[in-house]
Each structure stands twice: as C-alpha cells, then as structure tokens.
C-alpha atoms as one frame of an Amber mdcrd trajectory, in Angstrom:
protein
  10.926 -15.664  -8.960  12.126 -15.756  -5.427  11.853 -19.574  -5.632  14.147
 -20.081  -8.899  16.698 -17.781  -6.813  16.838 -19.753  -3.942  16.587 -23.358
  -5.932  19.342 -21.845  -7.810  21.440 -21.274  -4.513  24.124 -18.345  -3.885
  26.032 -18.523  -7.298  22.772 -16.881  -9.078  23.314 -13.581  -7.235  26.175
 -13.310  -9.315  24.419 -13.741 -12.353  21.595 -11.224 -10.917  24.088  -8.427
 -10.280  25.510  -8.681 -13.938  21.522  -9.380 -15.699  20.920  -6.017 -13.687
  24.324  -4.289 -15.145  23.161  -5.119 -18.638  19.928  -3.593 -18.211  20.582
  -0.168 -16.976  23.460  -0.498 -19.773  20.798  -1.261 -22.244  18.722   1.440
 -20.902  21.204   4.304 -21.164  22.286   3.391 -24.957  19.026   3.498 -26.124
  18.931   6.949 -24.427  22.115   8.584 -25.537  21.988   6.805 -29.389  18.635
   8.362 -30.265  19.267  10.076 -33.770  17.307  13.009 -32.287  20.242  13.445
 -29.385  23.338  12.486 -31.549  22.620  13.975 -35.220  19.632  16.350 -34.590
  17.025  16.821 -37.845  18.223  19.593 -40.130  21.306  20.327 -38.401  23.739
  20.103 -41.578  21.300  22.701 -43.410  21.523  24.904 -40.495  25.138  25.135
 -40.035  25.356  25.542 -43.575  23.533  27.960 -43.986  25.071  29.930 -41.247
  28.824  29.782 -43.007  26.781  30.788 -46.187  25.388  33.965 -44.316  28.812
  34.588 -42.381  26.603  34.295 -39.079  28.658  31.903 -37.363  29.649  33.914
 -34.676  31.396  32.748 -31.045  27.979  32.026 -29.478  26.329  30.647 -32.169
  29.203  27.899 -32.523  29.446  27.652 -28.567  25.644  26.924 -28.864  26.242
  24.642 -31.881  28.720  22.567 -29.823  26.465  21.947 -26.801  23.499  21.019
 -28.633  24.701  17.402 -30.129  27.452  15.400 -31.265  27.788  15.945 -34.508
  27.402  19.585 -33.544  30.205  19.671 -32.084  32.501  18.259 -34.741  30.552
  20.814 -37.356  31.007  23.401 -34.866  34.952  22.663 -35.050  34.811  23.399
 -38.364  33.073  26.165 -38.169  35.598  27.735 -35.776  38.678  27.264 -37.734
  37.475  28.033 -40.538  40.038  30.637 -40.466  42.529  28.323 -40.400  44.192
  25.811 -43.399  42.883  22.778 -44.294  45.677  20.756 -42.214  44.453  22.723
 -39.216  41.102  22.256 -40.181  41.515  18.223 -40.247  43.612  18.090 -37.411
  40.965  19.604 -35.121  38.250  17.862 -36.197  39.866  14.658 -35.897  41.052
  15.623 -32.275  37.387  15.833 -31.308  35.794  13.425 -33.563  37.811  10.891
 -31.336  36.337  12.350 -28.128  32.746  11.705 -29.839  33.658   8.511 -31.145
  34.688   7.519 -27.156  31.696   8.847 -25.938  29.097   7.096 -28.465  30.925
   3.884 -27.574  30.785   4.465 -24.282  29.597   1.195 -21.734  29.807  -0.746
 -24.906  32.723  -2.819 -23.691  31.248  -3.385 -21.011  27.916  -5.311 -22.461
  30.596  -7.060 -24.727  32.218  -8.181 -21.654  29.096  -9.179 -20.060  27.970
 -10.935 -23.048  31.169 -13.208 -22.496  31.452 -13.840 -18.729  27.433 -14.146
 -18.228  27.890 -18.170 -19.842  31.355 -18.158 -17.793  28.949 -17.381 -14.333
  26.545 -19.681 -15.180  29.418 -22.584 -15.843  30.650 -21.667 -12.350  27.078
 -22.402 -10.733  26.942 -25.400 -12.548  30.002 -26.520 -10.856  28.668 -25.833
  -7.407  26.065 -27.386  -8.529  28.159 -30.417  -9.248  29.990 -30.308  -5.827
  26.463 -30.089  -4.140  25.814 -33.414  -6.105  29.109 -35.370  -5.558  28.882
 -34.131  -1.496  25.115 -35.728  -1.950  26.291 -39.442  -3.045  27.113 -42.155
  -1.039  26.764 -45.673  -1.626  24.711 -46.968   1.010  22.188 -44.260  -0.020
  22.399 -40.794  -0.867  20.078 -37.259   0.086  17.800 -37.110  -2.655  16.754
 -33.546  -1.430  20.973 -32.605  -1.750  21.154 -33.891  -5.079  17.892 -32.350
  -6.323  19.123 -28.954  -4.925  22.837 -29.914  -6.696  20.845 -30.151  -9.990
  18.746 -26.793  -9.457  21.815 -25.281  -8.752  23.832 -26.402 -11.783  21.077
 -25.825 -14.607  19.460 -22.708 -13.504  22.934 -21.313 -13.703  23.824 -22.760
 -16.794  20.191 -21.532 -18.144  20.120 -17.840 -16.799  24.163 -17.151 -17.733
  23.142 -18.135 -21.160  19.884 -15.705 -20.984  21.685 -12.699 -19.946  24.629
 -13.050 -22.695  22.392 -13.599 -25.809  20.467  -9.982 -25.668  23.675  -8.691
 -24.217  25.770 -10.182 -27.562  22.540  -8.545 -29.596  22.002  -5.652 -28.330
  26.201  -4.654 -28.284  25.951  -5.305 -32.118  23.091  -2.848 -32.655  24.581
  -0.688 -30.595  27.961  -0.532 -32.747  26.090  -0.561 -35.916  24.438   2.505
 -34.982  27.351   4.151 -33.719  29.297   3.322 -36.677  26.435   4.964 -38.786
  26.173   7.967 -36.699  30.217   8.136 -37.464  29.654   7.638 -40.885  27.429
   9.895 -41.214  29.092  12.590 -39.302  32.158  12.337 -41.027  30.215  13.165
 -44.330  28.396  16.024 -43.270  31.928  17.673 -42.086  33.484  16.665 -45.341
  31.062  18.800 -47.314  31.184  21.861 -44.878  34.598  21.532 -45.082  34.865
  21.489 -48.955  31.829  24.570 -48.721  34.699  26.496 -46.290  37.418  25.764
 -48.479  35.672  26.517 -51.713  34.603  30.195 -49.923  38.101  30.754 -49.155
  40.297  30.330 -52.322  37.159  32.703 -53.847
C-alpha cells in the first residue's frame, strides 16, 4: 500500500485525507440511523398507551424526549396536549425540523465528497501530466520521469473514482432511510395527535 502511495506521488494524500473523511462519515451514520436508536420497538404503543391512562406526566415525557427521535416529536405532543390543534402542529413541526437536521446530519458532506473525490483524482492526473511533459525531450527523454508521470496520473484518476462511488451509494441509502424514519415519524404523531384530539372534544 505504501508503494501505490508513493508511485502515486503527493496529490494522493489528498485523496487519502478525503477516503478517510468518508469512512468515519460512513461509520457514524450507520451508528446514529439504526432503527433501534431513531424509532425504538414499541414506542408508539407505549406513548399511547400512556395518553390513554393519563400517565404522561413531566418526567415521563422528559424521559420520553431523551430516549429517541421520534420520542421526542411524540413527546411534543404529548406535552401540549393541553393546547389546540394549531399549537399542537406548530410545535411539533418546530422540532420535527431539529430531528430532520440532525438525521441528515454529515450527509452533505459524503454528497460533497462523492463529487470532488473524481475532481482530486483529475487534479493528480494533471500532475501527472506535467511530470510527463517535464519528462520529454527530443533527443531522449527519462523513462523513469515519465513512468512516475503515468503512476501519478492513473492512480489518481483510479482511487478519486473509488472513493466517490460508495460515497454516491452509501449518501443515497442514507437519505432513503432518513426519509423513511421521517415518514414514519410523521405518521405515528398524526395518529396520537388525532387520539389527543378525539379525547378532548369528548
């Protein structure tokens, strides 16, 4: 490995940093977008079941809010339940954009990566090309130069493209899953809020 590094000449440390970006990125998503961290099994039922028994006290909502995600936007509900169904909407919405933010968080990033890793690699390939141009001359060039100018250029070219392909792949799983955990999300708090408004015009 050390030997494709230094065949590939300084530009690849570029391209090292950023393959090295992506996979602690990578990493962390997989991390934070389990289903068990962001929509936790049963959790719906629960909270239901709490407005149903009127035990949806302070700490049990606090506690609620600090276990997931989507217990936090149920646990909004829950605490202005009180409150109209304008009120109601507005809060949730207010932190259902905070949860969106955070589920999408470092996803910009990979897309970004996914877009200048091929750009990187072009620019080694152009030093690569300089290293080969600087290499001719008529009467005879440095076939050692120009062998390094052609490492240069297409292990570049080759490692920019593999760090954006899983980069481009994984930031569409990633927003798939988000935008399922969303969906999802938004239709658990759209029958607890229908449950709390049903309870209160009883």
């Amino acid at each position: 490995m050390l030997d494709i590094i230094h065949a590939a000449g300084w530009p690849i440390w570029l391209l090292v940093a950023t393959s090295v970006m992506t996979l602690a990125i990578i990493i962390e998503r997989f991390l934070a977008l389990r289903a068990s961290q962001v929509m936790p099994a049963g959790l719906p039922e629960q909270v239901l079941e709490l407005v149903r028994r009127q035990q949806d006290e302070p700490d049990a909502v606090l506690r609620l809010a600090r276990g997931s995600p989507m217990g936090r936007i149920l646990a909004e509900i829950a605490a202005h339940r009180h409150q109209d169904d304008a009120w109601r909407l507005a809060a949730v919405e207010a932190v259902g954009r905070d949860v969106s933010w955070r589920l999408n968080r470092y996803l910009p990033a990979l897309a970004t990566i996914s877009v200048i890793a091929p750009l990187l690699g072009l620019f080694g390939t152009v030093v690569g090309m300089i290293e080969i141009f600087g290499a001719y001359d008529p009467a005879g060039g440095d076939p050692a130069q120009l062998a390094r100018g052609i490492s240069i250029a297409l292990y570049n070219t080759g490692f920019g493209i593999l760090i954006a392909i899983p980069a481009l792949a994984f930031h569409r799983y990633f927003r798939s899953r988000v935008e399922y955990f969303l969906h999802t999300m938004e239709r658990e708090a759209e029958t607890l809020n229908r449950l709390i408004s049903r309870r209160a015009s009883s």
